[in-house]
């Protein structure tokens, strides 16, 4: 019997995607093994495919901006550079993965992830784990981890979507999934094009009064094969090509960046005995960018993980293993580095509480070794159905290849940025007279030391300075979340984040507020589903912020909505309204955001 349970746990993504509302929500990212969210002490948010479709989200960042503790800045419209701030920390401090494989561009200054390379149409669920996760995932997981899990068909299914709207925007999306007796096959294709709007305005030194369009094509192939009850093999292959226009006053108009992304992963899950499961995952992610007048740039991440899981009983497991991550970059010069890692983790249910302890040792080819660790606990008070959570962990961010070996101000003697953080919180579930929901509160605090930044005084690295381990950052705050369904046809939701994020300037000896981080944000929304009709609306608010150049960014509130109507079992019509009040607001000084816009579409499905 244990062998069957192990094999099923290896298929957690399929189980989680198809779980009913009464079954406990599951996370695979918090511990690298499938466990209920209530059994881990981490601050976890899971966004399902049902929620993505119910609220009419259009991109990965569109989903994440409504998650508590996350804010964004953007250098214009679709396809332009977006930066994510988890718990107020830097974009480079978030590890982004697709199906457990790291995806980012080592040729960028901070080796951040580019969310525009990941299409939402092929996403089954998104797991967000906030707080330091260095002991579980190694470098980059300082502020947290975002794991984007793609579709695997549960039954034979075909769908086609067509959408159009403002800015001459058109999108076509095709998906075909074939469920077999011993596995599955799926193929998807997406084509997108928009004329867009000017990324910059007259406040920017890069201003050009033209439209900055964005276009791409994506193809995705996935498979799963289960030759026996105790063995599963699965994999994915994605190819994406596109281009985006951008503004640059130093070169003629019609500046354009061509890009491509190749992603592949392969996973083998084997139940060796009734108590031992072995997971082997390999991945490859290549990102290419070529700009008008300069470039090209190429970044590659190769990943290998071998992870055994040993179950001492149904609620206690010991896991660990080895990871290998190689980074390769070409920014005019070729550079590479690698991380070799050993980790161990214990998760158990003791006296009604879930405990997790993990330790990890990373060996970097440039700066040497780093040790991280993590402790977390969750306790459910069954009398009131209240879950109390606490987590403490450490993390680090390895210097990027650009900072180590790049053409300007590079420093091969850089040390890793290091961090520690903790959080405490509680989740209260509600089930009373047909009213269901949950309320949560979390307090968090994070410190980051040895921050790598540009120092103009480091003239030994270049005539205008270079990269040094310069300062430190602090972020702390409070998150409040709520989700309530007073009737079967109505869902209400909202969250509030109060943030204090600041940076220490070694030159002045003073702390200053981190740029582009709102002191407080909140979201409010609802969803109505009645027979063939569904409607949702949501509001997003950011308080005042300052940009990195000291310019003020005013607070704002935007309103979006989504409506759909099922003509029959196969055809659904829908409409999306963006920025309904046509609010003029900015996420970065000198860069525009989308005005009022309407998009309409139809989806045809065969099951």
Coordinates of C-alpha atoms in Angstrom, one line a residue:
X1 CA 0.0 0.0 0.0
X2 CA 2.8 2.4 0.8
X3 CA 4.3 1.8 -2.6
X4 CA 1.0 3.0 -4.2
X5 CA 1.0 6.1 -2.0
X6 CA 4.5 6.9 -2.9
X7 CA 3.7 6.6 -6.6
X8 CA 0.7 8.9 -6.2
X9 CA 2.8 11.5 -4.3
X10 CA 5.1 11.6 -7.2
X11 CA 2.1 12.6 -9.3
X12 CA 1.2 15.5 -6.9
X13 CA 0.8 18.0 -9.6
X14 CA -1.9 16.0 -11.2
X15 CA -3.6 15.3 -7.9
X16 CA -3.4 18.9 -6.8
X17 CA -4.8 20.1 -10.1
X18 CA -7.8 17.8 -9.9
X19 CA -8.4 18.0 -6.1
X20 CA -11.9 18.9 -4.9
X21 CA -12.6 21.9 -2.7
X22 CA -12.9 19.6 0.4
X23 CA -9.4 18.1 0.0
X24 CA -6.5 19.9 1.7
X25 CA -4.5 22.3 -0.4
X26 CA -1.1 20.8 -1.4
X27 CA 2.3 22.4 -2.0
X28 CA 5.3 20.7 -3.6
X29 CA 7.6 23.7 -3.5
X30 CA 7.9 24.4 0.3
X31 CA 9.7 21.1 1.1
X32 CA 10.4 19.6 -2.5
X33 CA 7.9 16.9 -1.5
X34 CA 4.1 16.9 -1.6
X35 CA 2.7 18.1 1.7
X36 CA -0.5 19.9 2.8
X37 CA -0.1 23.7 3.0
X38 CA -1.3 23.6 6.6
X39 CA 1.6 21.2 7.5
X40 CA 4.4 23.7 6.7
X41 CA 5.3 26.9 8.6
X42 CA 6.1 28.9 5.4
X43 CA 4.1 31.7 4.0
X44 CA 2.6 29.8 1.0
X45 CA 0.2 31.0 -1.7
X46 CA -1.1 28.6 -4.4
X47 CA -2.9 30.0 -7.5
X48 CA -4.8 27.3 -9.4
X49 CA -5.8 27.1 -13.0
X50 CA -9.4 27.6 -11.9
X51 CA -8.5 30.9 -10.3
X52 CA -6.5 32.0 -13.3
X53 CA -9.5 31.5 -15.6
X54 CA -12.1 32.8 -13.1
X55 CA -10.4 36.2 -12.7
X56 CA -9.3 36.6 -16.4
X57 CA -5.6 37.0 -15.6
X58 CA -3.5 37.7 -18.8
X59 CA 0.1 37.1 -17.7
X60 CA 2.3 35.7 -14.9
X61 CA 2.9 39.1 -13.5
X62 CA -0.9 39.9 -13.7
X63 CA -1.4 37.0 -11.4
X64 CA 1.4 37.8 -9.0
X65 CA 0.5 41.4 -8.5
X66 CA -2.6 40.3 -6.5
X67 CA -0.5 38.2 -4.1
X68 CA 0.1 39.7 -0.7
X69 CA 3.7 40.8 -0.1
X70 CA 4.5 41.3 -3.8
X71 CA 4.7 44.5 -5.8
X72 CA 6.0 45.4 -9.2
X73 CA 7.6 48.1 -11.3
X74 CA 7.4 48.3 -15.1
X75 CA 9.2 50.2 -17.9
X76 CA 6.2 50.5 -20.1
X77 CA 3.6 48.1 -21.6
X78 CA 3.5 44.5 -22.7
X79 CA 6.9 43.0 -23.3
X80 CA 8.8 45.7 -21.5
X81 CA 11.1 45.1 -18.5
X82 CA 9.2 44.3 -15.3
X83 CA 10.7 44.0 -11.8
X84 CA 9.2 42.0 -9.0
X85 CA 9.7 42.8 -5.3
X86 CA 8.8 40.0 -2.9
X87 CA 8.7 41.2 0.7
X88 CA 10.3 44.4 -0.6
X89 CA 13.6 42.8 -1.6
X90 CA 15.3 43.0 -5.0
X91 CA 14.1 41.1 -8.1
X92 CA 17.4 39.2 -8.1
X93 CA 16.5 37.8 -4.7
X94 CA 13.6 35.7 -6.1
X95 CA 14.3 32.2 -7.5
X96 CA 11.8 31.5 -10.3
X97 CA 11.4 27.9 -11.5
X98 CA 9.3 26.1 -14.1
X99 CA 8.4 22.6 -13.0
X100 CA 11.2 22.8 -10.4
X101 CA 13.9 23.9 -12.9
X102 CA 15.5 27.4 -12.4
X103 CA 14.8 29.8 -15.2
X104 CA 16.6 33.1 -15.4
X105 CA 19.2 35.0 -17.6
X106 CA 22.8 34.8 -16.3
X107 CA 23.8 37.5 -18.8
X108 CA 21.7 40.1 -17.0
X109 CA 23.4 42.3 -14.4
X110 CA 21.5 40.6 -11.5
X111 CA 20.6 37.4 -13.4
X112 CA 16.9 37.9 -12.8
X113 CA 14.1 36.0 -14.3
X114 CA 12.2 37.4 -17.3
X115 CA 8.5 36.7 -16.8
X116 CA 7.6 37.7 -20.3
X117 CA 9.2 34.4 -21.5
X118 CA 6.6 32.4 -19.6
X119 CA 3.1 32.2 -21.1
X120 CA 0.2 31.9 -18.7
X121 CA -1.9 29.9 -21.2
X122 CA 0.1 26.7 -20.4
X123 CA 0.2 27.1 -16.6
X124 CA -1.7 24.7 -14.4
X125 CA -0.8 26.3 -11.0
X126 CA 1.7 28.8 -9.4
X127 CA 3.2 28.2 -6.0
X128 CA 4.7 31.2 -4.1
X129 CA 6.8 30.5 -1.1
X130 CA 7.9 33.7 0.7
X131 CA 10.9 34.0 3.0
X132 CA 14.5 32.7 2.7
X133 CA 14.6 29.2 1.1
X134 CA 18.4 28.8 0.7
X135 CA 18.5 25.5 2.5
X136 CA 15.9 24.0 0.1
X137 CA 17.0 25.6 -3.2
X138 CA 20.4 27.3 -2.8
X139 CA 21.4 30.6 -4.5
X140 CA 18.8 33.3 -5.3
X141 CA 16.1 32.1 -2.9
X142 CA 16.6 35.0 -0.6
X143 CA 13.1 36.6 -0.7
X144 CA 11.4 33.4 -1.8
X145 CA 10.6 31.0 -4.6
X146 CA 8.0 31.1 -7.4
X147 CA 7.4 27.7 -8.9
X148 CA 5.3 27.8 -12.2
X149 CA 3.9 24.3 -12.9
X150 CA 2.6 23.6 -16.4
X151 CA -0.3 21.6 -17.6
X152 CA -0.5 17.8 -17.9
X153 CA -3.8 16.6 -19.3
X154 CA -6.1 14.5 -17.1
X155 CA -8.3 13.6 -20.0
X156 CA -8.3 14.1 -23.8
X157 CA -9.0 17.7 -24.5
X158 CA -8.8 20.3 -27.3
X159 CA -9.3 24.0 -27.0
X160 CA -8.8 27.1 -29.2
X161 CA -9.0 30.7 -28.0
X162 CA -9.1 33.9 -30.0
X163 CA -8.9 37.4 -28.5
X164 CA -8.6 40.9 -29.7
X165 CA -8.8 44.4 -28.4
X166 CA -7.3 47.9 -27.9
X167 CA -3.9 48.7 -29.4
X168 CA -4.7 46.3 -32.3
X169 CA -4.0 43.4 -29.9
X170 CA -4.6 39.9 -31.2
X171 CA -4.0 36.5 -29.6
X172 CA -4.6 33.0 -30.8
X173 CA -4.0 30.0 -28.5
X174 CA -4.4 26.3 -29.3
X175 CA -4.1 23.4 -26.9
X176 CA -4.4 19.7 -27.5
X177 CA -4.0 17.1 -24.7
X178 CA -4.2 13.4 -25.3
X179 CA -4.7 11.1 -22.2
X180 CA -3.4 7.6 -22.7
X181 CA -3.7 4.5 -20.6
X182 CA 0.0 4.8 -19.5
X183 CA 0.6 8.5 -19.8
X184 CA -0.3 11.6 -21.8
X185 CA 0.8 13.9 -24.7
X186 CA 0.1 17.5 -25.1
X187 CA 0.9 20.2 -27.7
X188 CA 0.2 23.9 -27.5
X189 CA 0.8 27.0 -29.7
X190 CA 0.3 30.7 -28.9
X191 CA 0.6 33.7 -31.2
X192 CA 0.4 37.2 -29.9
X193 CA 0.7 40.7 -31.4
X194 CA 0.0 44.2 -30.2
X195 CA 0.9 47.6 -31.5
X196 CA 1.1 48.8 -27.9
X197 CA 1.7 52.3 -26.7
X198 CA 4.8 54.4 -26.1
X199 CA 6.8 52.9 -23.3
X200 CA 8.1 56.3 -22.2
X201 CA 6.7 59.8 -21.7
X202 CA 8.1 63.3 -21.9
X203 CA 9.6 62.9 -18.3
X204 CA 12.0 60.3 -19.6
X205 CA 15.4 61.1 -21.3
X206 CA 14.6 58.1 -23.6
X207 CA 11.3 59.5 -24.8
X208 CA 10.1 58.8 -28.3
X209 CA 6.4 59.5 -29.2
X210 CA 5.9 56.3 -31.1
X211 CA 4.1 53.0 -30.4
X212 CA 6.2 50.2 -28.9
X213 CA 4.7 47.0 -30.1
X214 CA 5.3 43.4 -28.9
X215 CA 4.9 40.1 -30.7
X216 CA 5.8 36.5 -30.1
X217 CA 5.1 32.9 -31.0
X218 CA 5.4 30.0 -28.6
X219 CA 5.2 26.2 -29.1
X220 CA 5.1 23.7 -26.2
X221 CA 5.3 19.9 -26.1
X222 CA 4.8 17.8 -23.0
X223 CA 4.7 14.1 -22.3
X224 CA 4.2 11.7 -19.5
X225 CA 4.8 7.9 -19.5
X226 CA 4.1 5.5 -16.7
X227 CA 5.3 2.0 -17.8
X228 CA 4.7 0.5 -14.3
X229 CA 2.9 1.5 -11.1
X230 CA 6.2 2.6 -9.6
X231 CA 7.8 4.5 -12.4
X232 CA 6.9 7.7 -14.2
X233 CA 8.9 9.6 -16.8
X234 CA 7.8 13.1 -17.9
X235 CA 9.2 16.0 -19.8
X236 CA 8.6 19.3 -21.6
X237 CA 10.0 21.2 -24.5
X238 CA 9.3 24.9 -25.2
X239 CA 10.4 27.2 -28.0
X240 CA 9.5 30.9 -28.0
X241 CA 10.5 33.7 -30.4
X242 CA 9.5 37.3 -30.4
X243 CA 10.4 40.9 -30.5
X244 CA 9.6 44.1 -28.6
X245 CA 10.0 47.7 -29.5
X246 CA 11.6 50.1 -27.0
X247 CA 12.5 53.8 -26.7
X248 CA 16.1 55.0 -26.9
X249 CA 16.7 58.6 -27.7
X250 CA 20.4 58.0 -28.5
X251 CA 19.5 56.0 -31.6
X252 CA 16.9 56.5 -34.3
X253 CA 13.3 55.5 -33.7
X254 CA 12.0 51.9 -34.3
X255 CA 14.5 50.4 -31.8
X256 CA 13.7 46.7 -31.4
X257 CA 14.9 43.8 -29.3
X258 CA 14.6 40.3 -30.8
X259 CA 14.6 37.5 -28.3
X260 CA 14.2 33.7 -28.1
X261 CA 13.8 31.2 -25.3
X262 CA 14.4 27.5 -25.4
X263 CA 13.4 25.4 -22.3
X264 CA 13.5 21.6 -21.8
X265 CA 13.1 19.4 -18.7
X266 CA 13.1 15.7 -18.0
X267 CA 12.0 14.0 -14.8
X268 CA 12.1 10.4 -13.7
X269 CA 10.3 9.3 -10.5
X270 CA 10.9 5.8 -9.2
X271 CA 9.4 4.2 -6.1
X272 CA 12.3 1.8 -5.3
X273 CA 10.7 0.2 -2.3
X274 CA 7.5 0.8 -0.2
X275 CA 9.4 3.5 1.6
X276 CA 11.9 4.9 -0.8
X277 CA 11.2 7.2 -3.7
X278 CA 13.9 8.7 -6.0
X279 CA 13.4 11.7 -8.1
X280 CA 15.8 12.8 -10.9
X281 CA 15.3 16.1 -12.7
X282 CA 17.3 17.6 -15.5
X283 CA 16.7 21.0 -17.1
X284 CA 18.0 23.4 -19.7
X285 CA 17.0 27.1 -20.2
X286 CA 18.5 29.3 -22.9
X287 CA 17.6 33.0 -23.3
X288 CA 18.8 35.2 -26.2
X289 CA 18.4 38.9 -26.7
X290 CA 19.6 41.2 -29.5
X291 CA 19.1 44.9 -29.4
X292 CA 19.2 47.6 -32.2
X293 CA 22.8 48.8 -32.2
X294 CA 24.2 46.5 -29.5
X295 CA 24.1 42.8 -28.4
X296 CA 23.5 40.0 -28.8
X297 CA 23.4 38.5 -25.3
X298 CA 22.9 34.9 -24.4
X299 CA 22.3 33.3 -21.0
X300 CA 22.1 29.6 -20.3
X301 CA 21.2 27.7 -17.1
X302 CA 21.7 23.9 -16.9
X303 CA 20.3 22.0 -13.9
X304 CA 20.5 18.5 -12.5
X305 CA 18.9 17.2 -9.3
X306 CA 19.0 13.7 -7.7
X307 CA 16.7 13.5 -4.7
X308 CA 15.8 10.4 -2.7
X309 CA 12.8 10.6 -0.3
X310 CA 12.6 8.0 2.5
X311 CA 9.3 7.7 4.4
X312 CA 9.7 6.7 8.0
X313 CA 5.9 6.7 8.3
X314 CA 2.9 8.4 6.6
X315 CA 3.7 11.8 8.1
X316 CA 7.5 11.7 8.4
X317 CA 10.0 11.7 5.6
X318 CA 13.7 12.3 5.2
X319 CA 14.9 13.7 2.0
X320 CA 18.1 15.3 0.6
X321 CA 20.3 14.8 -2.4
X322 CA 22.7 16.6 -4.8
X323 CA 22.1 19.5 -7.1
X324 CA 24.2 20.9 -9.9
X325 CA 23.6 24.2 -11.6
X326 CA 25.7 25.7 -14.3
X327 CA 25.5 29.2 -15.6
X328 CA 26.8 30.3 -19.0
X329 CA 26.7 33.9 -20.4
X330 CA 27.8 35.6 -23.5
X331 CA 27.8 39.4 -23.3
X332 CA 30.6 40.0 -25.7
X333 CA 32.8 37.9 -23.5
X334 CA 32.1 34.3 -22.6
X335 CA 31.8 33.4 -18.9
X336 CA 30.6 30.5 -16.9
X337 CA 30.3 29.3 -13.3
X338 CA 28.7 26.4 -11.5
X339 CA 27.2 25.4 -8.1
X340 CA 27.4 21.9 -6.6
X341 CA 25.2 21.3 -3.7
X342 CA 24.4 18.8 -1.0
X343 CA 21.2 19.2 1.1
X344 CA 19.2 17.2 3.7
X345 CA 15.7 17.8 5.1
X346 CA 13.5 16.2 7.7
X347 CA 9.7 16.8 7.8
X348 CA 7.6 15.2 10.6
X349 CA 4.3 15.5 12.4
X350 CA 5.0 15.6 16.1
X351 CA 2.4 16.2 18.8
X352 CA 0.0 17.5 16.2
X353 CA 2.4 20.0 14.7
X354 CA 4.3 19.8 11.4
X355 CA 8.1 20.5 11.7
X356 CA 10.6 21.0 8.9
X357 CA 14.4 21.2 9.3
X358 CA 16.8 21.6 6.4
X359 CA 20.5 22.3 5.9
X360 CA 22.4 22.8 2.7
X361 CA 26.1 23.2 1.6
X362 CA 26.7 24.9 -1.7
X363 CA 30.1 25.0 -3.5
X364 CA 30.5 27.8 -6.0
X365 CA 33.3 27.6 -8.6
X366 CA 34.3 31.2 -7.9
X367 CA 33.8 32.3 -4.3
X368 CA 33.9 28.9 -2.5
X369 CA 31.4 27.3 -0.1
X370 CA 28.2 28.6 1.7
X371 CA 26.0 26.9 4.2
X372 CA 22.3 27.7 4.7
X373 CA 19.6 26.3 7.0
X374 CA 15.9 26.5 7.7
X375 CA 13.5 25.7 10.5
X376 CA 9.7 25.9 10.3
X377 CA 6.7 24.7 12.3
X378 CA 2.9 24.7 11.8
X379 CA 0.3 23.8 14.5
X380 CA -3.4 23.3 13.9
X381 CA -5.7 24.0 16.8
X382 CA -8.5 21.7 15.8
X383 CA -11.1 23.2 18.2
X384 CA -11.1 26.5 16.2
X385 CA -9.5 25.2 13.0
X386 CA -6.7 27.8 13.5
X387 CA -3.2 27.1 12.1
X388 CA -0.3 28.9 13.6
X389 CA 2.9 29.1 11.6
X390 CA 6.5 30.2 12.1
X391 CA 9.6 30.0 9.9
X392 CA 13.3 31.0 10.1
X393 CA 15.9 30.6 7.4
X394 CA 19.0 31.9 5.8
X395 CA 19.9 32.4 2.1
X396 CA 22.4 33.8 -0.3
X397 CA 22.7 35.2 -3.7
X398 CA 25.8 34.3 -5.8
X399 CA 27.4 37.2 -7.7
X400 CA 26.1 37.2 -11.3
X401 CA 28.4 36.4 -14.2
X402 CA 28.1 40.0 -15.4
X403 CA 29.2 41.3 -12.0
X404 CA 32.1 38.8 -11.9
X405 CA 33.3 38.9 -15.5
X406 CA 31.3 41.5 -17.4
X407 CA 32.8 44.2 -19.6
X408 CA 32.2 47.1 -17.2
X409 CA 33.4 47.3 -13.6
X410 CA 33.5 43.5 -13.0
X411 CA 35.0 42.1 -9.9
X412 CA 36.1 38.5 -9.7
X413 CA 36.7 38.8 -5.9
X414 CA 33.0 39.4 -5.1
X415 CA 31.5 37.5 -2.2
X416 CA 27.9 36.3 -2.1
X417 CA 25.1 38.4 -0.7
X418 CA 23.8 36.7 2.5
X419 CA 20.5 36.9 4.3
X420 CA 18.4 35.7 7.1
X421 CA 14.7 36.1 7.7
X422 CA 11.8 34.9 9.8
X423 CA 8.0 35.1 9.8
X424 CA 5.2 34.2 12.2
X425 CA 1.5 34.1 11.4
X426 CA -1.9 32.4 11.7
X427 CA -4.6 31.2 9.3
X428 CA -8.2 31.0 10.6
X429 CA -10.5 28.8 8.5
X430 CA -14.2 29.6 8.5
X431 CA -17.1 27.1 7.9
X432 CA -20.3 28.2 9.4
X433 CA -23.9 27.9 8.2
X434 CA -22.8 27.6 4.6
X435 CA -20.2 30.4 4.8
X436 CA -16.7 29.2 4.0
X437 CA -13.5 31.0 3.9
X438 CA -10.2 31.8 5.6
X439 CA -8.4 34.8 7.2
X440 CA -4.6 35.1 7.6
X441 CA -2.1 37.3 9.2
X442 CA 1.7 37.2 8.8
X443 CA 4.5 39.3 10.2
X444 CA 7.9 39.0 8.4
X445 CA 11.4 40.5 8.7
X446 CA 14.5 40.0 6.5
X447 CA 18.1 41.2 6.6
X448 CA 20.4 41.1 3.6
X449 CA 24.2 41.8 3.9
X450 CA 27.1 42.1 1.5
X451 CA 24.9 43.7 -1.1
X452 CA 26.6 43.9 -4.5
X453 CA 26.2 47.4 -5.9
X454 CA 28.1 49.9 -8.1
X455 CA 30.7 52.0 -6.3
X456 CA 32.0 55.0 -8.2
X457 CA 34.9 55.2 -5.8
X458 CA 36.2 51.7 -6.9
X459 CA 38.4 53.2 -9.7
X460 CA 40.7 50.1 -9.4
X461 CA 37.9 48.2 -11.3
X462 CA 37.3 50.8 -14.0
X463 CA 37.5 54.5 -14.7
X464 CA 33.9 55.0 -13.4
X465 CA 34.1 52.4 -10.6
X466 CA 32.8 48.9 -10.4
X467 CA 30.9 46.3 -8.4
X468 CA 31.7 45.8 -4.8
X469 CA 30.1 44.2 -1.7
X470 CA 28.7 47.5 -0.5
X471 CA 25.8 47.6 1.8
X472 CA 22.8 46.0 3.4
X473 CA 19.0 46.0 3.2
X474 CA 16.2 45.5 5.7
X475 CA 12.5 44.6 5.0
X476 CA 9.8 44.0 7.5
X477 CA 6.0 44.2 7.3
X478 CA 2.6 42.8 7.9
X479 CA 0.3 40.8 5.6
X480 CA -3.4 40.4 6.0
X481 CA -5.4 38.1 3.7
X482 CA -9.1 37.1 3.4
X483 CA -11.2 34.9 1.2
X484 CA -14.9 34.3 2.0
X485 CA -17.7 32.6 0.1
X486 CA -21.0 33.7 1.8
X487 CA -23.0 31.9 -1.0
X488 CA -22.1 29.2 -3.4
X489 CA -22.2 31.7 -6.3
X490 CA -20.2 34.5 -4.6
X491 CA -16.5 34.7 -3.6
X492 CA -15.0 37.7 -1.9
X493 CA -11.2 38.2 -1.5
X494 CA -8.7 40.8 -0.5
X495 CA -5.3 41.4 1.1
X496 CA -3.3 44.2 2.6
X497 CA 0.5 44.5 3.0
X498 CA 2.3 47.1 5.1
X499 CA 6.0 47.3 4.2
X500 CA 9.1 49.0 5.6
X501 CA 11.9 48.4 3.2
X502 CA 15.2 50.4 3.4
X503 CA 18.8 50.3 2.4
X504 CA 21.9 51.3 4.3
X505 CA 24.3 53.7 2.4
X506 CA 27.8 53.0 3.6
X507 CA 29.0 56.4 2.2
X508 CA 26.6 58.5 4.2
X509 CA 26.0 56.1 7.1
X510 CA 22.3 56.5 6.7
X511 CA 19.3 54.3 6.0
X512 CA 17.0 55.3 3.1
X513 CA 13.7 53.9 1.7
X514 CA 14.1 51.5 -1.1
X515 CA 12.9 52.9 -4.4
X516 CA 9.6 51.9 -6.1
X517 CA 8.4 50.0 -3.0
X518 CA 4.9 51.1 -1.8
X519 CA 4.6 51.5 1.9
X520 CA 1.3 49.8 1.7
X521 CA -0.7 47.9 -1.0
X522 CA -4.1 46.3 -1.0
X523 CA -6.3 44.3 -3.3
X524 CA -10.1 43.8 -3.1
X525 CA -12.3 41.7 -5.4
X526 CA -15.2 39.4 -5.9
X527 CA -16.4 36.7 -8.3
X528 CA -19.9 35.8 -9.2
X529 CA -20.7 32.5 -10.9
X530 CA -24.4 31.8 -11.8
X531 CA -25.3 29.0 -14.2
X532 CA -23.6 30.0 -17.6
X533 CA -22.5 33.5 -16.5
X534 CA -19.4 34.5 -14.5
X535 CA -18.2 38.0 -13.6
X536 CA -15.3 39.2 -11.5
X537 CA -13.9 42.5 -10.5
X538 CA -10.8 43.5 -8.6
X539 CA -9.1 46.6 -7.4
X540 CA -5.3 47.2 -6.8
X541 CA -3.9 50.0 -4.7
X542 CA -0.3 51.3 -4.3
X543 CA 0.7 54.0 -1.9
X544 CA 3.2 56.8 -2.8
X545 CA 6.7 55.8 -3.7
X546 CA 10.0 57.4 -4.8
X547 CA 12.0 56.2 -7.8
X548 CA 15.7 55.6 -7.8
X549 CA 16.3 59.1 -9.1
X550 CA 14.5 60.7 -6.2
X551 CA 11.4 61.5 -8.3
X552 CA 8.0 61.0 -6.7
X553 CA 5.6 58.4 -7.8
X554 CA 2.0 59.1 -6.7
X555 CA -0.3 56.5 -5.2
X556 CA -3.1 55.0 -7.3
X557 CA -5.9 52.6 -7.5
X558 CA -6.9 50.6 -10.6
X559 CA -10.0 48.6 -11.4
X560 CA -10.2 45.6 -13.7
X561 CA -13.0 43.2 -14.5
X562 CA -13.7 40.0 -16.4
X563 CA -17.0 38.5 -17.7
X564 CA -17.7 35.3 -19.4
X565 CA -20.8 33.5 -20.8
X566 CA -21.0 29.8 -21.9
X567 CA -23.1 29.5 -25.0
X568 CA -23.0 25.8 -24.6
X569 CA -20.6 23.0 -23.4
X570 CA -18.1 23.9 -26.1
X571 CA -18.2 27.7 -26.7
X572 CA -17.5 30.4 -24.1
X573 CA -17.5 34.2 -24.9
X574 CA -15.6 36.6 -22.6
X575 CA -14.5 40.2 -22.2
X576 CA -11.8 41.9 -20.1
X577 CA -11.8 45.4 -18.9
X578 CA -8.5 47.0 -17.8
X579 CA -8.0 50.2 -15.9
X580 CA -11.7 50.9 -16.0
X581 CA -11.4 54.5 -14.7
X582 CA -8.6 55.3 -17.1
X583 CA -6.3 56.2 -14.2
X584 CA -3.0 57.8 -15.2
X585 CA -0.4 56.2 -13.0
X586 CA 3.3 55.2 -13.1
X587 CA 5.2 52.2 -11.8
X588 CA 8.5 53.8 -12.8
X589 CA 9.3 57.5 -13.4
X590 CA 9.1 58.4 -17.1
X591 CA 7.4 55.2 -18.2
X592 CA 3.7 54.8 -19.2
X593 CA 1.2 52.3 -18.1
X594 CA -1.9 51.0 -19.9
X595 CA -5.0 53.3 -20.1
X596 CA -8.6 52.1 -20.2
X597 CA -8.8 49.1 -22.5
X598 CA -11.3 46.4 -23.6
X599 CA -10.4 42.9 -24.9
X600 CA -13.0 40.4 -26.1
X601 CA -12.5 36.8 -27.1
X602 CA -14.0 33.3 -27.5
X603 CA -12.9 29.8 -26.4
X604 CA -13.9 26.6 -28.2
X605 CA -13.4 23.3 -26.3
X606 CA -13.8 19.7 -27.1
X607 CA -13.5 17.0 -24.4

